[in-house]
Coordinates of C-alpha atoms in Angstrom, one line a residue:
M1 CA -4.1 -44.2 17.2
N2 CA -0.7 -42.3 17.6
E3 CA 0.4 -44.2 20.6
P4 CA 4.2 -44.6 21.1
L5 CA 5.5 -48.1 20.5
D6 CA 6.4 -50.3 23.4
S7 CA 9.8 -51.3 22.0
E8 CA 12.7 -48.9 22.5
E9 CA 14.5 -50.6 19.8
P10 CA 14.3 -49.7 16.1
P11 CA 12.4 -51.9 13.8
T12 CA 14.5 -54.6 11.7
G13 CA 15.7 -53.6 8.4
V14 CA 16.8 -50.0 9.0
T15 CA 19.9 -48.6 7.5
T16 CA 22.7 -46.9 9.4
A17 CA 21.4 -43.5 8.9
E18 CA 17.9 -44.5 10.0
W19 CA 19.2 -46.5 13.2
G20 CA 21.2 -43.2 14.3
L21 CA 18.0 -41.0 13.6
W22 CA 16.0 -43.4 15.9
Q23 CA 18.6 -42.9 18.7
A24 CA 18.7 -39.0 18.2
F25 CA 14.9 -39.0 18.5
R26 CA 14.7 -40.6 21.8
N27 CA 17.6 -38.4 23.1
G28 CA 16.1 -35.1 21.3
T29 CA 19.3 -34.3 19.6
E30 CA 20.6 -33.4 16.3
H31 CA 21.3 -36.3 13.7
D32 CA 23.6 -34.7 11.0
L33 CA 24.6 -36.5 7.7
R34 CA 26.3 -33.5 6.0
S35 CA 29.8 -34.2 4.6
R36 CA 31.0 -30.6 5.7
E37 CA 31.7 -29.8 2.0
P38 CA 29.4 -26.9 1.1
E39 CA 29.2 -27.9 -2.7
L40 CA 28.6 -31.4 -1.8
D41 CA 25.8 -30.6 1.0
D42 CA 23.7 -28.3 -1.2
P43 CA 20.3 -29.7 -1.6
D44 CA 19.7 -28.0 -4.6
G45 CA 22.8 -29.2 -6.3
D46 CA 23.6 -31.9 -8.8
H47 CA 25.7 -34.0 -6.5
P48 CA 24.0 -37.5 -5.7
W49 CA 23.6 -38.4 -2.1
G50 CA 24.3 -42.0 -1.4
P51 CA 22.8 -44.6 1.0
E52 CA 24.9 -43.2 4.1
R53 CA 22.9 -40.1 3.9
T54 CA 19.4 -41.5 2.9
V55 CA 16.6 -41.9 5.1
R56 CA 13.0 -43.1 4.2
A57 CA 10.3 -40.7 4.3
R58 CA 8.0 -43.7 6.0
F59 CA 10.5 -44.0 8.6
I60 CA 10.3 -40.4 9.5
A61 CA 6.6 -40.6 9.5
R62 CA 6.8 -43.6 11.9
L63 CA 8.9 -41.7 14.3
L64 CA 6.6 -38.7 14.2
L65 CA 3.4 -40.7 14.4
H66 CA 4.3 -43.6 16.5
G67 CA 7.9 -42.9 17.8
P68 CA 9.4 -44.7 20.7
P69 CA 9.3 -43.2 24.2
P70 CA 12.3 -40.8 25.1
L71 CA 15.2 -41.6 27.3
L72 CA 14.9 -40.7 31.0
G73 CA 15.3 -36.9 31.4
R74 CA 14.9 -36.2 27.7
V75 CA 12.3 -34.8 25.5
A76 CA 11.8 -36.7 22.3
S77 CA 12.0 -34.7 19.1
L78 CA 13.2 -34.9 15.5
H79 CA 16.3 -33.1 14.3
L80 CA 17.6 -34.2 11.0
V81 CA 20.2 -32.4 8.8
G82 CA 21.5 -33.2 5.4
A83 CA 19.6 -36.2 4.7
Y84 CA 18.3 -37.5 1.4
I85 CA 14.8 -38.5 2.1
T86 CA 13.1 -41.1 -0.4
G87 CA 9.6 -41.6 -1.0
S88 CA 6.7 -39.0 0.1
L89 CA 6.6 -37.8 3.6
D90 CA 2.8 -38.3 4.3
L91 CA 1.5 -37.1 7.6
S92 CA -2.1 -36.2 6.3
G93 CA -4.6 -36.2 9.1
G94 CA -2.1 -37.3 11.7
T95 CA -1.4 -35.7 15.0
V96 CA 2.4 -35.0 15.7
D97 CA 3.1 -34.1 19.3
S98 CA 6.8 -34.0 19.0
Y99 CA 8.8 -31.0 17.7
F100 CA 10.5 -31.7 14.4
E101 CA 13.1 -29.8 12.5
L102 CA 14.6 -30.8 9.2
R103 CA 17.7 -28.7 7.8
H104 CA 19.6 -29.0 4.5
C105 CA 17.6 -32.0 3.5
R106 CA 16.9 -33.2 -0.1
F107 CA 13.2 -34.7 -0.6
E108 CA 12.6 -37.2 -3.2
E109 CA 8.8 -36.5 -3.5
E110 CA 6.4 -34.1 -2.3
V111 CA 5.8 -33.6 1.5
R112 CA 2.1 -34.1 2.5
I113 CA 0.8 -32.6 5.8
P114 CA -2.9 -31.9 5.0
E115 CA -5.5 -32.0 7.9
A116 CA -2.6 -32.8 10.0
R117 CA -2.0 -31.2 13.8
L118 CA 1.5 -30.5 14.4
Q119 CA 3.1 -28.7 17.4
T120 CA 6.1 -26.7 15.8
A121 CA 7.4 -27.7 12.2
R122 CA 10.5 -26.2 10.8
F123 CA 11.9 -27.2 7.4
S124 CA 15.0 -24.9 6.7
D125 CA 17.2 -24.9 3.6
C126 CA 15.7 -27.9 2.2
A127 CA 14.9 -28.9 -1.4
I128 CA 11.1 -30.0 -1.5
P129 CA 9.4 -30.8 -4.7
R130 CA 5.9 -29.7 -3.4
L131 CA 4.4 -29.0 0.0
E132 CA 0.6 -30.0 0.3
A133 CA -0.6 -28.7 3.6
A134 CA -4.2 -27.5 3.2
R135 CA -6.3 -27.3 6.5
L136 CA -2.9 -27.7 8.4
T137 CA -3.1 -26.9 12.1
T138 CA -0.2 -25.9 14.3
E139 CA 0.1 -24.9 17.8
G140 CA 3.6 -23.2 17.1
D141 CA 5.4 -22.2 14.3
L142 CA 5.8 -23.3 10.6
H143 CA 8.9 -22.3 9.1
L144 CA 10.2 -22.7 5.6
P145 CA 13.2 -20.3 5.2
R146 CA 15.6 -20.6 2.3
C147 CA 13.7 -23.7 1.0
S148 CA 13.5 -24.4 -2.7
I149 CA 9.9 -25.7 -3.6
P150 CA 9.6 -25.6 -7.5
G151 CA 6.1 -27.5 -7.5
G152 CA 4.6 -24.9 -4.9
I153 CA 2.9 -24.7 -1.7
K154 CA -0.8 -25.2 -0.6
L155 CA -1.8 -23.9 2.7
T156 CA -5.5 -23.3 2.0
D157 CA -7.5 -22.7 5.3
A158 CA -4.5 -23.6 7.5
T159 CA -4.4 -22.4 11.0
I160 CA -0.7 -21.4 12.3
G161 CA -0.5 -20.8 16.2
T162 CA 2.3 -18.4 16.0
D163 CA 4.6 -17.5 13.0
L164 CA 4.8 -18.4 9.5
L165 CA 8.2 -17.9 8.1
L166 CA 8.9 -18.0 4.3
D167 CA 12.0 -15.6 4.2
E168 CA 14.4 -16.3 1.2
A169 CA 12.5 -19.3 0.0
K170 CA 12.0 -19.9 -3.7
V171 CA 8.7 -21.3 -4.7
G172 CA 7.5 -22.1 -8.1
S173 CA 4.1 -23.1 -9.3
G174 CA 5.0 -26.4 -11.4
R175 CA 2.1 -26.8 -13.8
R176 CA -0.2 -24.7 -11.8
I177 CA -1.0 -21.0 -11.8
R178 CA -0.5 -20.5 -8.3
A179 CA 2.8 -20.8 -6.4
I180 CA 1.6 -20.4 -3.0
A181 CA -2.2 -21.0 -2.5
A182 CA -3.0 -19.8 1.1
D183 CA -6.7 -18.6 1.0
G184 CA -8.4 -18.5 4.2
I185 CA -5.2 -18.9 6.0
T186 CA -5.0 -17.9 9.7
V187 CA -1.8 -16.8 11.1
S188 CA -2.0 -15.9 14.9
Q189 CA 1.3 -13.6 14.8
E190 CA 3.6 -12.9 12.4
F191 CA 3.7 -13.8 8.5
Q192 CA 7.4 -13.1 7.4
A193 CA 8.1 -13.6 3.6
S194 CA 11.0 -11.1 3.3
M195 CA 13.3 -11.9 0.0
L196 CA 10.8 -14.7 -0.9
V197 CA 11.0 -15.3 -4.7
T198 CA 7.8 -16.8 -6.3
D199 CA 7.4 -18.0 -9.9
G200 CA 3.5 -17.9 -10.2
E201 CA 0.7 -16.5 -8.2
L202 CA 0.8 -15.9 -4.4
S203 CA -3.0 -16.1 -3.3
L204 CA -3.9 -14.9 0.1
R205 CA -7.7 -14.3 -0.3
G206 CA -9.5 -13.9 2.9
A207 CA -6.3 -14.5 4.9
T208 CA -6.2 -13.2 8.6
I209 CA -2.7 -12.3 10.1
G210 CA -2.8 -11.6 13.8
S211 CA 0.2 -9.3 13.9
S212 CA 2.2 -8.1 10.8
L213 CA 3.0 -9.2 7.2
H214 CA 6.6 -8.4 6.2
M215 CA 7.6 -8.8 2.4
F216 CA 10.8 -6.9 2.4
G217 CA 12.9 -7.3 -0.5
T218 CA 10.5 -10.1 -1.9
V219 CA 10.3 -10.9 -5.7
L220 CA 6.8 -12.0 -7.0
R221 CA 6.6 -13.0 -10.6
N222 CA 3.8 -14.3 -12.6
T223 CA 4.0 -14.3 -16.1
R224 CA 1.3 -16.8 -16.9
G225 CA -1.6 -15.5 -15.3
R226 CA -3.0 -12.0 -14.4
Y227 CA -2.0 -11.6 -10.7
A228 CA 1.5 -12.1 -8.9
L229 CA -0.3 -11.3 -5.6
H230 CA -4.0 -11.8 -5.3
A231 CA -5.0 -11.0 -1.5
P232 CA -8.5 -9.5 -1.5
Q233 CA -10.6 -9.5 1.7
M234 CA -7.1 -10.0 3.7
T235 CA -7.1 -8.7 7.4
V236 CA -3.8 -7.8 9.1
E237 CA -4.0 -6.6 12.7
H238 CA -1.0 -4.3 12.4
V239 CA 1.5 -3.4 9.5
A240 CA 1.5 -5.0 6.2
S241 CA 4.8 -4.0 4.4
L242 CA 5.7 -4.4 0.5
A243 CA 9.0 -2.4 0.6
D244 CA 12.9 -2.9 0.1
A245 CA 15.0 -4.8 2.4
T246 CA 17.4 -2.5 4.0
P247 CA 19.8 -2.3 7.0
G248 CA 17.4 -0.3 9.2
R249 CA 14.7 -3.1 8.6
A250 CA 17.2 -5.8 9.9
P251 CA 15.3 -6.0 13.1
Q252 CA 11.7 -6.7 11.4
I253 CA 13.3 -8.9 8.5
Q254 CA 15.4 -11.4 11.0
G255 CA 12.5 -11.5 13.7
Q256 CA 12.7 -13.1 17.0
T257 CA 11.6 -16.7 16.4
P258 CA 13.9 -18.1 13.5
P259 CA 16.5 -20.5 15.1
T260 CA 18.9 -19.5 12.3
G261 CA 18.2 -15.9 11.2
T262 CA 17.6 -14.5 7.9
R263 CA 20.9 -14.0 6.0
I264 CA 20.8 -10.3 4.7
P265 CA 24.4 -9.1 5.0
F266 CA 27.0 -10.5 2.6
T267 CA 30.7 -10.3 2.7
T268 CA 33.4 -8.8 0.5
E269 CA 37.1 -8.0 0.9
G270 CA 36.3 -5.2 2.8
G271 CA 34.4 -6.9 5.4
T272 CA 30.5 -7.4 5.9
R273 CA 28.3 -4.8 4.5
W274 CA 24.3 -4.6 3.9
R275 CA 22.9 -4.9 0.3
T276 CA 19.5 -3.6 -0.3
R277 CA 17.1 -6.0 -2.0
H278 CA 14.3 -4.4 -3.8
F279 CA 10.6 -5.6 -3.6
E280 CA 9.8 -6.3 -7.3
C281 CA 6.4 -7.5 -8.6
T282 CA 5.6 -8.7 -12.3
G283 CA 2.1 -9.1 -12.5
G284 CA -0.9 -7.4 -10.9
I285 CA -1.5 -6.9 -7.3
V286 CA -5.0 -7.1 -5.6
L287 CA -5.6 -6.0 -1.9
D288 CA -9.1 -5.1 -2.4
D289 CA -11.4 -4.9 0.8
G290 CA -8.3 -5.5 3.1
R291 CA -8.2 -4.3 6.5
F292 CA -4.8 -3.1 8.0
G293 CA -5.0 -2.2 11.7
S294 CA -1.8 0.3 11.8
S295 CA -0.7 0.7 8.1
L296 CA 0.0 -0.5 4.7
V297 CA 3.5 0.2 3.4
I298 CA 4.1 0.1 -0.4
E299 CA 7.6 1.8 -0.4
N300 CA 10.2 2.1 -3.2
A301 CA 8.5 -1.0 -4.9
R302 CA 9.0 -1.9 -8.5
F303 CA 6.0 -2.9 -10.4
D304 CA 6.1 -4.4 -13.9
L305 CA 2.4 -4.3 -15.0
Q306 CA 0.6 -5.3 -18.3
Q307 CA -2.0 -2.8 -19.8
N308 CA -4.7 -4.9 -18.5
Q309 CA -3.2 -5.5 -15.1
E310 CA -3.7 -3.4 -11.9
L311 CA -2.3 -2.2 -8.6
S312 CA -5.6 -2.3 -6.8
L313 CA -6.6 -1.0 -3.5
R314 CA -10.2 -0.9 -3.7
R315 CA -12.1 -0.2 -0.7
I316 CA -9.0 -0.9 1.5
S317 CA -9.3 0.6 5.2
T318 CA -6.2 1.6 7.1
P319 CA -5.2 4.5 9.6
E320 CA -2.2 5.1 7.3
L321 CA -1.2 4.4 3.8
S322 CA 2.4 5.1 2.8
F323 CA 2.6 5.0 -1.0
T324 CA 6.1 5.6 -2.4
P325 CA 6.8 3.0 -4.9
Q326 CA 8.5 3.6 -8.3
A327 CA 5.4 4.8 -10.6
P328 CA 4.7 1.8 -12.9
E329 CA 5.0 2.4 -16.5
R330 CA 1.9 0.5 -17.7
G331 CA -1.2 -0.7 -15.9
L332 CA -3.5 1.1 -13.4
V333 CA -3.4 2.2 -9.8
V334 CA -6.9 1.9 -8.5
L335 CA -7.8 3.4 -4.9
S336 CA -11.6 3.6 -5.5
G337 CA -13.6 3.6 -2.2
A338 CA -10.4 3.3 -0.1
T339 CA -10.6 5.0 3.4
V340 CA -7.4 6.1 4.7
E341 CA -6.8 8.5 7.6
K342 CA -3.4 9.5 6.8
L343 CA -1.7 9.3 3.2
M344 CA 1.8 9.4 2.9
D345 CA 3.3 9.7 -0.6
R346 CA 5.5 11.3 -3.2
V347 CA 4.9 13.1 -6.4
G348 CA 6.7 10.5 -8.6
S349 CA 4.8 7.4 -7.4
W350 CA 1.5 8.2 -9.2
P351 CA 1.0 7.6 -12.6
R352 CA 0.8 10.8 -14.9
D353 CA -1.3 9.7 -17.7
Q354 CA -5.1 8.9 -16.5
R355 CA -4.2 5.5 -15.2
L356 CA -5.0 6.5 -11.5
W357 CA -8.6 5.7 -10.3
M358 CA -9.6 7.0 -6.9
A359 CA -13.3 7.6 -7.2
G360 CA -14.6 7.6 -3.6
F361 CA -11.2 7.6 -2.1
T362 CA -11.2 9.4 1.1
Y363 CA -8.5 10.6 3.5
Q364 CA -7.9 13.1 6.4
Q365 CA -4.2 14.1 5.7
A366 CA -2.0 13.8 2.6
I367 CA 1.4 14.4 3.8
P368 CA 4.6 14.1 1.4
K369 CA 6.9 11.4 2.7
E370 CA 9.6 12.4 0.3
G371 CA 10.2 15.8 -1.3
H372 CA 7.6 18.6 -1.7
F373 CA 4.0 18.1 -2.8
N374 CA 2.6 21.5 -3.5
V375 CA -1.0 22.3 -4.2
R376 CA -0.3 22.5 -8.0
E377 CA 1.0 19.0 -8.0
R378 CA -2.0 18.0 -5.9
L379 CA -4.2 19.4 -8.4
Q380 CA -2.2 17.7 -11.2
W381 CA -2.8 14.4 -9.2
L382 CA -6.6 14.9 -9.3
S383 CA -6.7 16.1 -12.7
T384 CA -4.9 12.6 -13.7
A385 CA -7.3 10.6 -11.5
T386 CA -10.5 12.2 -13.1
P387 CA -10.4 12.1 -16.7
E388 CA -14.1 12.8 -16.5
Y389 CA -15.0 15.6 -14.2
S390 CA -15.9 14.6 -10.6
P391 CA -16.4 17.0 -7.9
E392 CA -15.8 14.5 -4.9
P393 CA -11.8 14.2 -5.3
Y394 CA -11.6 18.2 -5.3
E395 CA -14.3 18.4 -2.5
Q396 CA -12.0 15.9 -0.5
L397 CA -8.8 17.6 -1.0
A398 CA -10.1 21.0 -0.1
A399 CA -11.5 19.6 3.0
M400 CA -8.2 18.3 4.0
Y401 CA -6.4 21.5 3.3
R402 CA -9.3 23.3 5.2
N403 CA -8.9 21.2 8.2
S404 CA -5.3 21.7 8.2
G405 CA -5.6 25.4 8.3
E406 CA -4.6 25.9 4.7
D407 CA -7.4 28.1 3.6
T408 CA -5.6 29.6 0.5
N409 CA -5.0 26.1 -0.7
A410 CA -8.5 25.1 -0.1
R411 CA -9.8 28.1 -2.1
A412 CA -7.2 27.2 -5.2
V413 CA -8.8 23.6 -5.2
L414 CA -12.2 24.7 -5.2
L415 CA -11.3 27.3 -7.9
A416 CA -9.9 24.3 -9.9
K417 CA -13.1 22.6 -9.5
Q418 CA -15.3 25.1 -10.9
R419 CA -12.8 25.4 -13.9
R420 CA -13.0 21.6 -14.7
R421 CA -16.7 21.8 -14.0
R422 CA -17.0 24.8 -16.5
E423 CA -15.4 22.3 -19.4
T424 CA -18.7 20.3 -19.1
L425 CA -21.2 23.2 -19.4
P426 CA -23.0 24.4 -22.7
L427 CA -21.8 27.4 -24.5
V428 CA -23.7 30.0 -22.6
G429 CA -22.5 28.5 -19.2
K430 CA -19.0 28.6 -20.4
V431 CA -19.1 32.1 -21.2
W432 CA -20.4 33.1 -17.9
G433 CA -18.0 30.8 -16.3
Y434 CA -15.0 32.7 -17.9
I435 CA -16.5 36.1 -16.9
Q436 CA -16.8 35.0 -13.2
D437 CA -13.3 33.6 -13.5
W438 CA -11.7 36.6 -15.0
T439 CA -13.4 39.0 -12.6
V440 CA -13.8 37.4 -9.2
A441 CA -12.3 34.0 -9.8
Y442 CA -15.7 32.3 -8.7
G443 CA -15.3 34.1 -5.4
Y444 CA -12.2 32.2 -4.3
R445 CA -9.7 34.9 -4.8
P446 CA -11.2 38.1 -2.7
A447 CA -8.0 40.0 -3.3
Q448 CA -8.6 39.8 -7.2
A449 CA -12.1 41.3 -6.4
A450 CA -10.6 43.9 -4.2
L451 CA -8.2 45.0 -7.2
W452 CA -11.1 45.2 -9.8
M453 CA -13.0 47.4 -7.1
A454 CA -9.9 49.6 -7.0
V455 CA -9.4 50.0 -10.8
L456 CA -13.1 50.6 -11.1
W457 CA -13.0 53.2 -8.5
A458 CA -10.0 55.0 -9.9
S459 CA -11.4 54.9 -13.4
A460 CA -15.1 56.2 -12.2
T461 CA -13.1 59.0 -10.1
V462 CA -11.3 60.2 -13.4
V463 CA -14.2 60.0 -15.6
F464 CA -16.7 61.7 -13.2
G465 CA -14.1 64.0 -12.0
A466 CA -13.7 65.4 -15.9
N467 CA -17.5 65.7 -16.2
P468 CA -19.3 66.6 -12.8
P469 CA -23.1 65.8 -13.1
E470 CA -25.7 68.6 -12.1
P471 CA -27.0 68.7 -8.8
L472 CA -30.7 67.6 -7.9
K473 CA -31.2 70.6 -6.0
E474 CA -29.4 73.9 -7.0
H475 CA -28.8 74.9 -3.3
E476 CA -28.9 71.7 -1.2
H477 CA -26.1 69.6 -2.3
P478 CA -22.9 68.7 -0.7
H479 CA -19.6 69.9 -2.0
W480 CA -18.7 67.8 -5.4
N481 CA -16.2 65.0 -4.6
S482 CA -15.6 62.7 -7.6
A483 CA -13.8 60.1 -5.6
L484 CA -16.6 60.0 -2.8
Y485 CA -19.4 59.8 -5.6
A486 CA -17.6 56.9 -7.2
L487 CA -17.2 55.3 -4.0
D488 CA -20.9 55.8 -3.2
L489 CA -21.9 53.8 -6.5
L490 CA -19.5 51.0 -5.9
L491 CA -20.2 50.4 -2.2
P492 CA -23.4 48.8 -1.4
V493 CA -25.2 49.9 2.0
I494 CA -22.8 52.5 2.7
S495 CA -23.5 56.0 1.8
F496 CA -21.3 59.4 1.8
G497 CA -24.2 61.6 0.6
Q498 CA -22.8 62.1 -2.9
D499 CA -24.9 59.5 -5.0
A500 CA -28.4 61.1 -4.1
A501 CA -27.3 64.5 -4.5
W502 CA -26.3 64.5 -8.3
N503 CA -28.2 64.0 -11.4
P504 CA -25.9 62.2 -14.2
A505 CA -27.3 62.3 -17.7
G506 CA -27.1 60.3 -20.9
G507 CA -24.3 57.7 -20.9
Y508 CA -23.2 58.5 -17.5
Q509 CA -26.5 57.1 -16.0
W510 CA -25.6 53.8 -17.7
A511 CA -22.1 54.0 -16.2
E512 CA -23.6 54.8 -12.7
A513 CA -25.7 51.5 -13.1
V514 CA -23.0 49.3 -14.2
L515 CA -20.8 50.7 -11.2
I516 CA -23.7 49.8 -8.7
L517 CA -24.2 46.1 -10.1
L518 CA -20.4 45.6 -10.5
G519 CA -20.2 46.9 -6.8
W520 CA -22.7 44.4 -5.5
V521 CA -20.8 41.7 -7.1
L522 CA -17.4 42.7 -6.0
A523 CA -18.3 43.7 -2.6
T524 CA -20.1 40.4 -1.8
T525 CA -16.9 38.5 -3.2
V526 CA -14.7 40.4 -0.8
A527 CA -17.0 39.9 2.0
T528 CA -17.4 36.3 1.4
G529 CA -13.5 35.9 1.6
A530 CA -13.4 38.1 4.8
T531 CA -15.9 35.7 6.4
R532 CA -14.1 32.6 5.4
L533 CA -10.6 34.0 7.0
L534 CA -12.6 35.1 10.4
R535 CA -14.2 31.6 10.5
R536 CA -10.9 30.0 10.0
Q537 CA -9.4 32.0 12.7

């Protein structure tokens, strides 16, 4: 049972530091054991901390689980600063009703809080060998800003009542593959991990985040495994950001809940100015089957992938995908089966050597976020993504242009589709395809068909003008007009009364037949183009 002790006095055998902590707990005030010399107070430093700064982990657990009652008019809470905590702080399976905060503390052994129920817990600027917190439940926040945790963090199936904060933390994996194991975690509000540095896999498989996930300026490294970020089936209700930490993002990075804000600016002789911190990832990223309620932002990120690693966004669903990273030199970018309403990207962010896979990728709009992304570059983008011909990506892009009212670009995409398709046909099909391309551009360039018709009309006018045919009836024929005669042959349906009044002989009969056939083909192409234009208008 976690009932408070009846005695208001500390137990026997406590040290001076522990006696002061007991009194501060009852008073709800801070117990600061620092020396006020930054070099000596660094939890990650090499300077030893003596007994005057030493507090036993078991004593802290006793305060939190079975602490004394508060002084009248006070709320019992633990605020410990600058302490060397010996032993393992073990709150496994316990219920802690008091708020507690440990800052600038050095832990001798790991912190264990699996299956525990806490209110709000804050570890700030601490050196912790490892944090075990599987199935932890908090009513409020769990904060670990600027902590050094070389042995890793385990938050599997944890439930965080409000915010989870890992800003500027340094987390290793020890002898394990995973630096942060948080599969199945539920964070009710913000998950802030800006400028986090990990050495090992960050695993968020099946995580649920009630607001936003911010990873601005974060550095993820995993040189011993395949993934640096493994987060399939993750759900983020609003925005997930993998981007640079810049001055404009200060409100998002600092947030509202940290008691001591994230330290982004740095000071020089000229005063304080901002330093951009890049998002960097060494190892693969998997966000497959993720759901992002507002947007997924991958902006100016640096990816260092091996040949067998991927930036995988298979089957993700989001209203907006902002994809403007630095193009990775190796590895794959996979968007197969993803569903996006608005794609915002830039030309230089996509691989250009068939390392882009996006079969079944659907989007309604594609808007260049930086620079210009014309239809030729979009077609190169599709060609890169389809080393083997597939019609769906071309039809998807053409539909996007058509829905935007860019009918000319839509026809250019569909023409490119026919040309790619031609490469898969047998010899006869290829020859016929080249004929259609040279003459009428598969029907997608009506102006080209009209030009051919004009050339044929002029040529036929000259040929028949030099050698007029004999009339069918000597005294019942109109006045000879070679231009109208040629036009009668070229234009189907319409008649100017010339073609039925004259009787060409020999080779001119064949010329007449060819003109009639070509006229049908070209006129149909022109009519189809005009119909498309009228339909769009």
